[in-house]
Amino acid sequence: MKGGGLYSIIMIVVLFGLMYFMMIRPQKKQQQQWQNMINNLKKGDHVVTRGGLHGVIDSIDKANKTVTLDCDGIFLTFSLNAIGNVQSAPAAQPAAKEEKAAEPAKEEKADSQAEDKETK
């Protein structure tokens, strides 16, 4: 009976060890990465809030733990905890450039199709 009690204690210790490496350690690592990101924020960074709002940092107040975002001319103040991630460049601008580049190509196709119909 004494061997069974020792086995139970070993199993509990192993389960706590697994729980630490599977749940607690990754969460602490993710929290540390987020904290480093918040500490490295600077004016002009493109950020996305946890609510999905995209904006550019206008000012940071570390004392009050707030950040002011410029969202197309509208200035909004958020808690630093609201910042979800930092983007290297705004996602909307490259897509808009591609659409503008595609529009002339569409017009050229339409013009060439109209010319083909006129020649027939």
JSON list of C-alpha atoms in Angstrom, two decimals:
[
{"chain": "A", "resi": 1, "resn": "MET", "atom": "CA", "xyz": [0.00, 0.00, 0.00]},
{"chain": "A", "resi": 2, "resn": "LYS", "atom": "CA", "xyz": [2.90, 2.37, 0.62]},
{"chain": "A", "resi": 3, "resn": "GLY", "atom": "CA", "xyz": [4.06, 2.05, -3.02]},
{"chain": "A", "resi": 4, "resn": "GLY", "atom": "CA", "xyz": [0.62, 3.11, -4.28]},
{"chain": "A", "resi": 5, "resn": "GLY", "atom": "CA", "xyz": [0.71, 6.37, -2.28]},
{"chain": "A", "resi": 6, "resn": "LEU", "atom": "CA", "xyz": [4.13, 7.26, -3.65]},
{"chain": "A", "resi": 7, "resn": "TYR", "atom": "CA", "xyz": [2.91, 6.56, -7.17]},
{"chain": "A", "resi": 8, "resn": "SER", "atom": "CA", "xyz": [-0.05, 8.95, -6.69]},
{"chain": "A", "resi": 9, "resn": "ILE", "atom": "CA", "xyz": [2.21, 11.75, -5.47]},
{"chain": "A", "resi": 10, "resn": "ILE", "atom": "CA", "xyz": [4.55, 11.28, -8.44]},
{"chain": "A", "resi": 11, "resn": "MET", "atom": "CA", "xyz": [1.58, 11.40, -10.86]},
{"chain": "A", "resi": 12, "resn": "ILE", "atom": "CA", "xyz": [0.30, 14.65, -9.30]},
{"chain": "A", "resi": 13, "resn": "VAL", "atom": "CA", "xyz": [3.76, 16.24, -9.60]},
{"chain": "A", "resi": 14, "resn": "VAL", "atom": "CA", "xyz": [4.00, 15.11, -13.23]},
{"chain": "A", "resi": 15, "resn": "LEU", "atom": "CA", "xyz": [0.53, 16.55, -14.00]},
{"chain": "A", "resi": 16, "resn": "PHE", "atom": "CA", "xyz": [1.47, 19.91, -12.46]},
{"chain": "A", "resi": 17, "resn": "GLY", "atom": "CA", "xyz": [4.68, 19.90, -14.50]},
{"chain": "A", "resi": 18, "resn": "LEU", "atom": "CA", "xyz": [2.76, 19.20, -17.72]},
{"chain": "A", "resi": 19, "resn": "MET", "atom": "CA", "xyz": [0.21, 21.88, -16.89]},
{"chain": "A", "resi": 20, "resn": "TYR", "atom": "CA", "xyz": [3.01, 24.41, -16.36]},
{"chain": "A", "resi": 21, "resn": "PHE", "atom": "CA", "xyz": [4.70, 23.63, -19.69]},
{"chain": "A", "resi": 22, "resn": "MET", "atom": "CA", "xyz": [1.45, 23.37, -21.66]},
{"chain": "A", "resi": 23, "resn": "MET", "atom": "CA", "xyz": [-0.52, 26.32, -20.25]},
{"chain": "A", "resi": 24, "resn": "ILE", "atom": "CA", "xyz": [1.28, 28.71, -17.93]},
{"chain": "A", "resi": 25, "resn": "ARG", "atom": "CA", "xyz": [4.66, 29.04, -19.65]},
{"chain": "A", "resi": 26, "resn": "PRO", "atom": "CA", "xyz": [3.29, 29.86, -23.16]},
{"chain": "A", "resi": 27, "resn": "GLN", "atom": "CA", "xyz": [0.90, 32.41, -21.66]},
{"chain": "A", "resi": 28, "resn": "LYS", "atom": "CA", "xyz": [3.74, 34.15, -19.82]},
{"chain": "A", "resi": 29, "resn": "LYS", "atom": "CA", "xyz": [5.82, 34.17, -23.01]},
{"chain": "A", "resi": 30, "resn": "GLN", "atom": "CA", "xyz": [2.95, 35.73, -24.99]},
{"chain": "A", "resi": 31, "resn": "GLN", "atom": "CA", "xyz": [2.39, 38.34, -22.27]},
{"chain": "A", "resi": 32, "resn": "GLN", "atom": "CA", "xyz": [6.10, 39.23, -22.33]},
{"chain": "A", "resi": 33, "resn": "GLN", "atom": "CA", "xyz": [6.04, 39.65, -26.14]},
{"chain": "A", "resi": 34, "resn": "TRP", "atom": "CA", "xyz": [3.00, 41.95, -25.90]},
{"chain": "A", "resi": 35, "resn": "GLN", "atom": "CA", "xyz": [4.67, 44.00, -23.13]},
{"chain": "A", "resi": 36, "resn": "ASN", "atom": "CA", "xyz": [7.81, 44.41, -25.28]},
{"chain": "A", "resi": 37, "resn": "MET", "atom": "CA", "xyz": [5.63, 45.56, -28.19]},
{"chain": "A", "resi": 38, "resn": "ILE", "atom": "CA", "xyz": [3.88, 48.15, -25.97]},
{"chain": "A", "resi": 39, "resn": "ASN", "atom": "CA", "xyz": [7.22, 49.40, -24.61]},
{"chain": "A", "resi": 40, "resn": "ASN", "atom": "CA", "xyz": [8.56, 49.87, -28.17]},
{"chain": "A", "resi": 41, "resn": "LEU", "atom": "CA", "xyz": [5.58, 51.89, -29.48]},
{"chain": "A", "resi": 42, "resn": "LYS", "atom": "CA", "xyz": [6.46, 55.24, -31.00]},
{"chain": "A", "resi": 43, "resn": "LYS", "atom": "CA", "xyz": [4.72, 58.08, -32.77]},
{"chain": "A", "resi": 44, "resn": "GLY", "atom": "CA", "xyz": [3.84, 57.20, -36.37]},
{"chain": "A", "resi": 45, "resn": "ASP", "atom": "CA", "xyz": [3.44, 53.44, -35.82]},
{"chain": "A", "resi": 46, "resn": "HIS", "atom": "CA", "xyz": [0.44, 51.86, -37.54]},
{"chain": "A", "resi": 47, "resn": "VAL", "atom": "CA", "xyz": [-1.53, 49.88, -34.95]},
{"chain": "A", "resi": 48, "resn": "VAL", "atom": "CA", "xyz": [-4.71, 47.83, -34.69]},
{"chain": "A", "resi": 49, "resn": "THR", "atom": "CA", "xyz": [-6.69, 47.90, -31.46]},
{"chain": "A", "resi": 50, "resn": "ARG", "atom": "CA", "xyz": [-8.15, 44.77, -29.95]},
{"chain": "A", "resi": 51, "resn": "GLY", "atom": "CA", "xyz": [-11.52, 46.02, -31.17]},
{"chain": "A", "resi": 52, "resn": "GLY", "atom": "CA", "xyz": [-10.25, 46.10, -34.77]},
{"chain": "A", "resi": 53, "resn": "LEU", "atom": "CA", "xyz": [-9.77, 49.86, -35.19]},
{"chain": "A", "resi": 54, "resn": "HIS", "atom": "CA", "xyz": [-6.82, 50.79, -37.44]},
{"chain": "A", "resi": 55, "resn": "GLY", "atom": "CA", "xyz": [-4.92, 53.99, -36.77]},
{"chain": "A", "resi": 56, "resn": "VAL", "atom": "CA", "xyz": [-1.59, 55.79, -36.52]},
{"chain": "A", "resi": 57, "resn": "ILE", "atom": "CA", "xyz": [-0.13, 56.72, -33.16]},
{"chain": "A", "resi": 58, "resn": "ASP", "atom": "CA", "xyz": [-0.20, 60.47, -32.64]},
{"chain": "A", "resi": 59, "resn": "SER", "atom": "CA", "xyz": [0.98, 60.57, -29.01]},
{"chain": "A", "resi": 60, "resn": "ILE", "atom": "CA", "xyz": [1.74, 58.23, -26.12]},
{"chain": "A", "resi": 61, "resn": "ASP", "atom": "CA", "xyz": [1.27, 59.11, -22.44]},
{"chain": "A", "resi": 62, "resn": "LYS", "atom": "CA", "xyz": [3.18, 56.46, -20.47]},
{"chain": "A", "resi": 63, "resn": "ALA", "atom": "CA", "xyz": [2.28, 58.12, -17.13]},
{"chain": "A", "resi": 64, "resn": "ASN", "atom": "CA", "xyz": [-1.47, 57.71, -17.73]},
{"chain": "A", "resi": 65, "resn": "LYS", "atom": "CA", "xyz": [-0.99, 54.60, -19.88]},
{"chain": "A", "resi": 66, "resn": "THR", "atom": "CA", "xyz": [-2.92, 56.06, -22.81]},
{"chain": "A", "resi": 67, "resn": "VAL", "atom": "CA", "xyz": [-2.30, 56.41, -26.52]},
{"chain": "A", "resi": 68, "resn": "THR", "atom": "CA", "xyz": [-3.91, 58.81, -28.98]},
{"chain": "A", "resi": 69, "resn": "LEU", "atom": "CA", "xyz": [-4.61, 57.39, -32.43]},
{"chain": "A", "resi": 70, "resn": "ASP", "atom": "CA", "xyz": [-5.16, 59.33, -35.64]},
{"chain": "A", "resi": 71, "resn": "CYS", "atom": "CA", "xyz": [-7.86, 57.51, -37.59]},
{"chain": "A", "resi": 72, "resn": "ASP", "atom": "CA", "xyz": [-8.18, 59.48, -40.84]},
{"chain": "A", "resi": 73, "resn": "GLY", "atom": "CA", "xyz": [-8.18, 62.84, -39.07]},
{"chain": "A", "resi": 74, "resn": "ILE", "atom": "CA", "xyz": [-10.21, 61.72, -36.05]},
{"chain": "A", "resi": 75, "resn": "PHE", "atom": "CA", "xyz": [-8.15, 61.58, -32.88]},
{"chain": "A", "resi": 76, "resn": "LEU", "atom": "CA", "xyz": [-9.18, 58.91, -30.37]},
{"chain": "A", "resi": 77, "resn": "THR", "atom": "CA", "xyz": [-7.61, 58.19, -26.98]},
{"chain": "A", "resi": 78, "resn": "PHE", "atom": "CA", "xyz": [-7.25, 54.57, -25.86]},
{"chain": "A", "resi": 79, "resn": "SER", "atom": "CA", "xyz": [-5.69, 52.71, -22.99]},
{"chain": "A", "resi": 80, "resn": "LEU", "atom": "CA", "xyz": [-2.38, 51.08, -23.90]},
{"chain": "A", "resi": 81, "resn": "ASN", "atom": "CA", "xyz": [-4.05, 47.76, -23.09]},
{"chain": "A", "resi": 82, "resn": "ALA", "atom": "CA", "xyz": [-6.35, 48.29, -26.09]},
{"chain": "A", "resi": 83, "resn": "ILE", "atom": "CA", "xyz": [-3.48, 47.98, -28.59]},
{"chain": "A", "resi": 84, "resn": "GLY", "atom": "CA", "xyz": [-3.63, 44.56, -30.21]},
{"chain": "A", "resi": 85, "resn": "ASN", "atom": "CA", "xyz": [-0.69, 44.66, -32.60]},
{"chain": "A", "resi": 86, "resn": "VAL", "atom": "CA", "xyz": [1.62, 46.91, -34.57]},
{"chain": "A", "resi": 87, "resn": "GLN", "atom": "CA", "xyz": [1.66, 46.77, -38.36]},
{"chain": "A", "resi": 88, "resn": "SER", "atom": "CA", "xyz": [4.71, 47.64, -40.42]},
{"chain": "A", "resi": 89, "resn": "ALA", "atom": "CA", "xyz": [2.61, 49.47, -43.03]},
{"chain": "A", "resi": 90, "resn": "PRO", "atom": "CA", "xyz": [-1.09, 50.17, -43.43]},
{"chain": "A", "resi": 91, "resn": "ALA", "atom": "CA", "xyz": [-2.86, 47.26, -45.08]},
{"chain": "A", "resi": 92, "resn": "ALA", "atom": "CA", "xyz": [-5.36, 49.39, -47.02]},
{"chain": "A", "resi": 93, "resn": "GLN", "atom": "CA", "xyz": [-2.88, 51.42, -49.08]},
{"chain": "A", "resi": 94, "resn": "PRO", "atom": "CA", "xyz": [-1.22, 48.60, -51.09]},
{"chain": "A", "resi": 95, "resn": "ALA", "atom": "CA", "xyz": [-4.63, 47.18, -51.99]},
{"chain": "A", "resi": 96, "resn": "ALA", "atom": "CA", "xyz": [-5.79, 50.60, -53.17]},
{"chain": "A", "resi": 97, "resn": "LYS", "atom": "CA", "xyz": [-2.70, 50.95, -55.38]},
{"chain": "A", "resi": 98, "resn": "GLU", "atom": "CA", "xyz": [-3.38, 47.56, -56.94]},
{"chain": "A", "resi": 99, "resn": "GLU", "atom": "CA", "xyz": [-6.99, 48.55, -57.67]},
{"chain": "A", "resi": 100, "resn": "LYS", "atom": "CA", "xyz": [-5.87, 51.80, -59.29]},
{"chain": "A", "resi": 101, "resn": "ALA", "atom": "CA", "xyz": [-3.35, 49.90, -61.41]},
{"chain": "A", "resi": 102, "resn": "ALA", "atom": "CA", "xyz": [-6.02, 47.41, -62.45]},
{"chain": "A", "resi": 103, "resn": "GLU", "atom": "CA", "xyz": [-8.52, 50.09, -63.54]},
{"chain": "A", "resi": 104, "resn": "PRO", "atom": "CA", "xyz": [-6.48, 51.37, -66.54]},
{"chain": "A", "resi": 105, "resn": "ALA", "atom": "CA", "xyz": [-5.96, 47.81, -67.68]},
{"chain": "A", "resi": 106, "resn": "LYS", "atom": "CA", "xyz": [-9.73, 47.26, -67.64]},
{"chain": "A", "resi": 107, "resn": "GLU", "atom": "CA", "xyz": [-10.28, 50.46, -69.60]},
{"chain": "A", "resi": 108, "resn": "GLU", "atom": "CA", "xyz": [-7.70, 49.38, -72.21]},
{"chain": "A", "resi": 109, "resn": "LYS", "atom": "CA", "xyz": [-9.46, 46.04, -72.64]},
{"chain": "A", "resi": 110, "resn": "ALA", "atom": "CA", "xyz": [-12.82, 47.74, -73.07]},
{"chain": "A", "resi": 111, "resn": "ASP", "atom": "CA", "xyz": [-11.35, 50.17, -75.64]},
{"chain": "A", "resi": 112, "resn": "SER", "atom": "CA", "xyz": [-9.73, 47.36, -77.63]},
{"chain": "A", "resi": 113, "resn": "GLN", "atom": "CA", "xyz": [-12.99, 45.36, -77.59]},
{"chain": "A", "resi": 114, "resn": "ALA", "atom": "CA", "xyz": [-14.89, 48.40, -78.84]},
{"chain": "A", "resi": 115, "resn": "GLU", "atom": "CA", "xyz": [-12.36, 48.89, -81.66]},
{"chain": "A", "resi": 116, "resn": "ASP", "atom": "CA", "xyz": [-12.69, 45.21, -82.63]},
{"chain": "A", "resi": 117, "resn": "LYS", "atom": "CA", "xyz": [-16.46, 45.58, -82.91]},
{"chain": "A", "resi": 118, "resn": "GLU", "atom": "CA", "xyz": [-16.09, 48.72, -85.05]},
{"chain": "A", "resi": 119, "resn": "THR", "atom": "CA", "xyz": [-13.75, 46.99, -87.49]},
{"chain": "A", "resi": 120, "resn": "LYS", "atom": "CA", "xyz": [-16.13, 44.04, -87.96]}
]
